[in-house]
CSV table of C-alpha atoms in Angstrom, one decimal:
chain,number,residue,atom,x,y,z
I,10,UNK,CA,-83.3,18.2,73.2
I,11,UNK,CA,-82.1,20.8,75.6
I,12,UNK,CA,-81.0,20.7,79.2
I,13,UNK,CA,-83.1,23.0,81.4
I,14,UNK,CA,-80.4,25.6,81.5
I,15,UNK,CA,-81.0,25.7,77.5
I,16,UNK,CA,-77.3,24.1,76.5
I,17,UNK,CA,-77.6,21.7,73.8
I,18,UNK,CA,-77.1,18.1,75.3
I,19,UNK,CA,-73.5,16.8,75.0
I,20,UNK,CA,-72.9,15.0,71.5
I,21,UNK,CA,-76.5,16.3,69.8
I,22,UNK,CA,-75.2,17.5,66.5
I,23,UNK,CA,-77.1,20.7,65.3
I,24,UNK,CA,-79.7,19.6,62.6
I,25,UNK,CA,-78.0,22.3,60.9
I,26,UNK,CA,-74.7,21.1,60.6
I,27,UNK,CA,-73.4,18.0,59.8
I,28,UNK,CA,-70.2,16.7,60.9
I,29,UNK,CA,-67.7,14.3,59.0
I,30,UNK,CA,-67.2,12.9,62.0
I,31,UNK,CA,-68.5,13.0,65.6
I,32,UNK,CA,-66.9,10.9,68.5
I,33,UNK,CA,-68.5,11.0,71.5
I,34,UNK,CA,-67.1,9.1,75.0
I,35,UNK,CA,-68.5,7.9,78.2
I,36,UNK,CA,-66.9,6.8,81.1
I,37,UNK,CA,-70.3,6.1,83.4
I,38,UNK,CA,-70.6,2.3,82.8
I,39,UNK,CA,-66.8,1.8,83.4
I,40,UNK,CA,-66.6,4.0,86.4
I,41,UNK,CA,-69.7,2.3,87.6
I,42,UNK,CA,-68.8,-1.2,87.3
I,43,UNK,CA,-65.6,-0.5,89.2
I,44,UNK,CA,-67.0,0.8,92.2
I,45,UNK,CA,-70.5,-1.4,92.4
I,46,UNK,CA,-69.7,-5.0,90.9
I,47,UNK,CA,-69.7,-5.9,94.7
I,48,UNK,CA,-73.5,-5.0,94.9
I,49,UNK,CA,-74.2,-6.5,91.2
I,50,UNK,CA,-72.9,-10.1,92.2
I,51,UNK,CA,-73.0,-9.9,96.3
I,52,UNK,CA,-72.1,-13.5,96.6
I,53,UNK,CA,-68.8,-13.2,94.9
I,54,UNK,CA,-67.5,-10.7,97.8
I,55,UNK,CA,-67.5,-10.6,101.3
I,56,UNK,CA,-69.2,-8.4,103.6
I,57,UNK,CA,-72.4,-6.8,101.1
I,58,UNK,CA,-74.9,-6.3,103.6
I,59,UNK,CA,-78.8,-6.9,101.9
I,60,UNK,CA,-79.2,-3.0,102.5
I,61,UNK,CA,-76.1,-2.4,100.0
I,62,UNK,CA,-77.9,-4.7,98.0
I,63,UNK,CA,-80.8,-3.2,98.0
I,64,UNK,CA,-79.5,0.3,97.1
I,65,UNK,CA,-76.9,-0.4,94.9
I,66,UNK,CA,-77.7,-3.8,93.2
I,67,UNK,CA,-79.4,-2.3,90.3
I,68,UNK,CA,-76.5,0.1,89.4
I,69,UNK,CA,-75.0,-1.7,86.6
I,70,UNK,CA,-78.0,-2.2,85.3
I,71,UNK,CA,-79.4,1.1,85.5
I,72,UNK,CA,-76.2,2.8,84.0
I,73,UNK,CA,-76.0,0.8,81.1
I,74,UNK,CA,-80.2,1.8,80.4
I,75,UNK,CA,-79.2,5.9,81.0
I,76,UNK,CA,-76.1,5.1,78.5
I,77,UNK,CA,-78.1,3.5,75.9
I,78,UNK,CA,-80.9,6.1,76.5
I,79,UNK,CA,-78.1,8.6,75.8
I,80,UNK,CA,-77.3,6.6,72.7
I,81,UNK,CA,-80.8,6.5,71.2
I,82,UNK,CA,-81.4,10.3,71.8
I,83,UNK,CA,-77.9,10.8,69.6
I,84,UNK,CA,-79.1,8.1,66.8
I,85,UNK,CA,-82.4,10.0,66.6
I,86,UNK,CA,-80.7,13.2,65.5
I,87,UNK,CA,-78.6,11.7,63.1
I,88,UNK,CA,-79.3,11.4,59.9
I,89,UNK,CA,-80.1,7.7,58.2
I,90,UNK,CA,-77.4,8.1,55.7
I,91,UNK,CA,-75.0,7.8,59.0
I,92,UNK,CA,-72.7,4.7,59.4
I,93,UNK,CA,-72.4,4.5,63.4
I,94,UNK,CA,-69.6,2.9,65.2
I,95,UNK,CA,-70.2,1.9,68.9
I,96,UNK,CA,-66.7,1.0,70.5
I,97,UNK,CA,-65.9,-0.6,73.8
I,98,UNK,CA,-62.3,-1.1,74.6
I,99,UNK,CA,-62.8,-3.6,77.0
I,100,UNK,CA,-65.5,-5.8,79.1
I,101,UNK,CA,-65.6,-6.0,82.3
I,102,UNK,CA,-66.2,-8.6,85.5
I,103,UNK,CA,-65.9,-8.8,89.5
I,104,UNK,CA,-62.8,-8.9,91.0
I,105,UNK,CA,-60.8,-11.4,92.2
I,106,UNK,CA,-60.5,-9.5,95.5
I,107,UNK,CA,-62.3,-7.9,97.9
I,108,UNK,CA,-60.1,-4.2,97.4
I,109,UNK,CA,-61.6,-0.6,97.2
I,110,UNK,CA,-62.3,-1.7,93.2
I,111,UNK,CA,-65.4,-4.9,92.7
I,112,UNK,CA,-64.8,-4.6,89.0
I,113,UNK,CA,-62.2,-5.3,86.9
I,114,UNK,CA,-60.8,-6.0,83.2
I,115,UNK,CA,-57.3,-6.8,83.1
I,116,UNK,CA,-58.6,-10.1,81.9
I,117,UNK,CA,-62.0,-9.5,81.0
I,118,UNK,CA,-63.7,-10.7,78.2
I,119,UNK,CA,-62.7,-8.5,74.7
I,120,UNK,CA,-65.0,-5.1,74.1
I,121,UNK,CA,-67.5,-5.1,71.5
I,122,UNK,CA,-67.6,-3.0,68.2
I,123,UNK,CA,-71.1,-2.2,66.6
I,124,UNK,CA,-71.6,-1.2,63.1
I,125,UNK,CA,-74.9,0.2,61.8
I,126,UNK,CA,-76.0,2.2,58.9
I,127,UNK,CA,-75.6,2.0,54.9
I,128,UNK,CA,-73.4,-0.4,53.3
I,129,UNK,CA,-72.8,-2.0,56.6
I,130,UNK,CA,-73.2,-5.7,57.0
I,131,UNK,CA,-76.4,-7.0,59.5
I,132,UNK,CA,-74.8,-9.8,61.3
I,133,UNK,CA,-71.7,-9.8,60.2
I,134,UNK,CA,-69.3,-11.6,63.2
I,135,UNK,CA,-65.5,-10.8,63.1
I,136,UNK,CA,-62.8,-12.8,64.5
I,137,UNK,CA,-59.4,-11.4,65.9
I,138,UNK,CA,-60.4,-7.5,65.5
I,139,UNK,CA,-59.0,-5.4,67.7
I,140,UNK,CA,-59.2,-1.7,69.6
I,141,UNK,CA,-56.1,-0.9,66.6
I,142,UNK,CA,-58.5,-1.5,63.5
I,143,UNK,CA,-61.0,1.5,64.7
I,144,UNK,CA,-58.9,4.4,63.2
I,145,UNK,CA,-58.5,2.7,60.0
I,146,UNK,CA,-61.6,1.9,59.2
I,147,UNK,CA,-62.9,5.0,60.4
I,148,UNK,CA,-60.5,6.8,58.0
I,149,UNK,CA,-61.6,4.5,54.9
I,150,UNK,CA,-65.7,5.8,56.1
I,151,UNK,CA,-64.8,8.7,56.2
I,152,UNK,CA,-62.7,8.6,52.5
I,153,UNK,CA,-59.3,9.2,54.0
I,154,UNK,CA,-55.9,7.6,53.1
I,155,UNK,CA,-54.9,4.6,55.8
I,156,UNK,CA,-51.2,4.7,56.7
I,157,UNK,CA,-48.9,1.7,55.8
I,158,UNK,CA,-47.7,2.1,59.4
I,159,UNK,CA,-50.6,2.3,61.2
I,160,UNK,CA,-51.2,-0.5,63.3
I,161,UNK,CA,-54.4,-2.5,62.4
I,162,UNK,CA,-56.4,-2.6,59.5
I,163,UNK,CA,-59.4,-1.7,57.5
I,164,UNK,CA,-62.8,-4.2,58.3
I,165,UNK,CA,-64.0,-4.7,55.4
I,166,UNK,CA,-66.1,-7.6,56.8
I,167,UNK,CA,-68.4,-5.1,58.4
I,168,UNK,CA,-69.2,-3.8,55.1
I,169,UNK,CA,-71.7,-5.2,51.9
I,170,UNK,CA,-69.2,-4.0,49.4
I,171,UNK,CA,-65.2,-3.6,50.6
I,172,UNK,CA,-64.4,0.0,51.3
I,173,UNK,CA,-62.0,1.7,48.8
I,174,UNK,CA,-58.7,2.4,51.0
I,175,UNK,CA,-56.1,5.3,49.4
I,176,UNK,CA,-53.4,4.8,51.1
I,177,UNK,CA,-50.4,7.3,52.3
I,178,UNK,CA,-46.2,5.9,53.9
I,179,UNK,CA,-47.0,7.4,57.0
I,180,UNK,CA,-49.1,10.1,59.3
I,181,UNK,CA,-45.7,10.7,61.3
I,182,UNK,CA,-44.5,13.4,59.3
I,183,UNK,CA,-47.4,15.9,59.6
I,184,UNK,CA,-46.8,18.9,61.1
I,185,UNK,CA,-49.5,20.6,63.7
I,186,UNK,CA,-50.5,24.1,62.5
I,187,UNK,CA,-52.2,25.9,65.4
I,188,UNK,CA,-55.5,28.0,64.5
């Protein structure tokens, strides 16, 4: 896919190259969902006029469907050896008061963490995982040693067969080497 100036779209990998590892981040739903809650759920705020409503209600919505569009156009170019990791840090909700911000998540319901592609487990349901076990088991994926103080852990519960883990004191002593 190509935007109509002819840049590749952000996150496509090159069919010709194939990354270790590819992260890609969006901010739309969050940004979104801060600034139009009040026009998702009108009756929780004050003020909303039907108008609002009608131009903004479907917002949410709509951003999470151009998000997951986004999504789809990425899985269709990777290839179906690929384990894929979808992360949310947190969810989100209206606010508890009418301020500049509808939406919030300081005590939101948890994020969500999707895992799809070989060796991963279809319905598997984990209790008490957290933001902090991402970079571990992301390291054990990819084949990489886990550090002993690294906060969190491998999940091996998304998996068929546990992951081997190498494992290494610490990160912390690494030094930077610029290009």
């Amino acid at each position: 896919r190509r935007h109509p100036d002819d840049r590749p779209v952000a996150g496509c990998p090159d069919r010709r190259q194939r990354p270790d590892l590819l992260l890609v981040s969006t901010n739309l739903v969050d940004a979104i969902e801060h600034k139009f809650w009040r026009y998702y759920e009108p009756a929780r705020f004050t003020g909303v006029t039907p108008a609002e409503i009608a131009d903004f209600g479907d917002t949410i919505p709509r951003a999470y469907v151009h998000v997951d569009g986004e999504l789809g156009a990425l899985l269709a170019e990777v290839p179906s050896d690929t384990v894929v990791l979808v992360v949310s840090d947190h969810g989100h909700h209206a606010a508890h008061t009418d301020g500049v911000f509808s939406g919030e998540h300081g005590d939101a319901p948890p994020g969500i963490l999707v895992a799809a592609g070989p060796g991963t487990r279809v319905g598997a349901h984990i209790e008490g995982a957290s933001l902090l076990d991402v970079a571990p088991t992301v390291l054990a994926i990819l084949g990489l040693p886990v550090a002993d103080d690294m906060p969190g852990r491998v999940l091996h519960e998304l998996f068929t067969t546990p992951l081997q883990v190498a494992r290494v004191p610490t990160y912390g002593d690494l030094v930077a080497v610029a290009p």
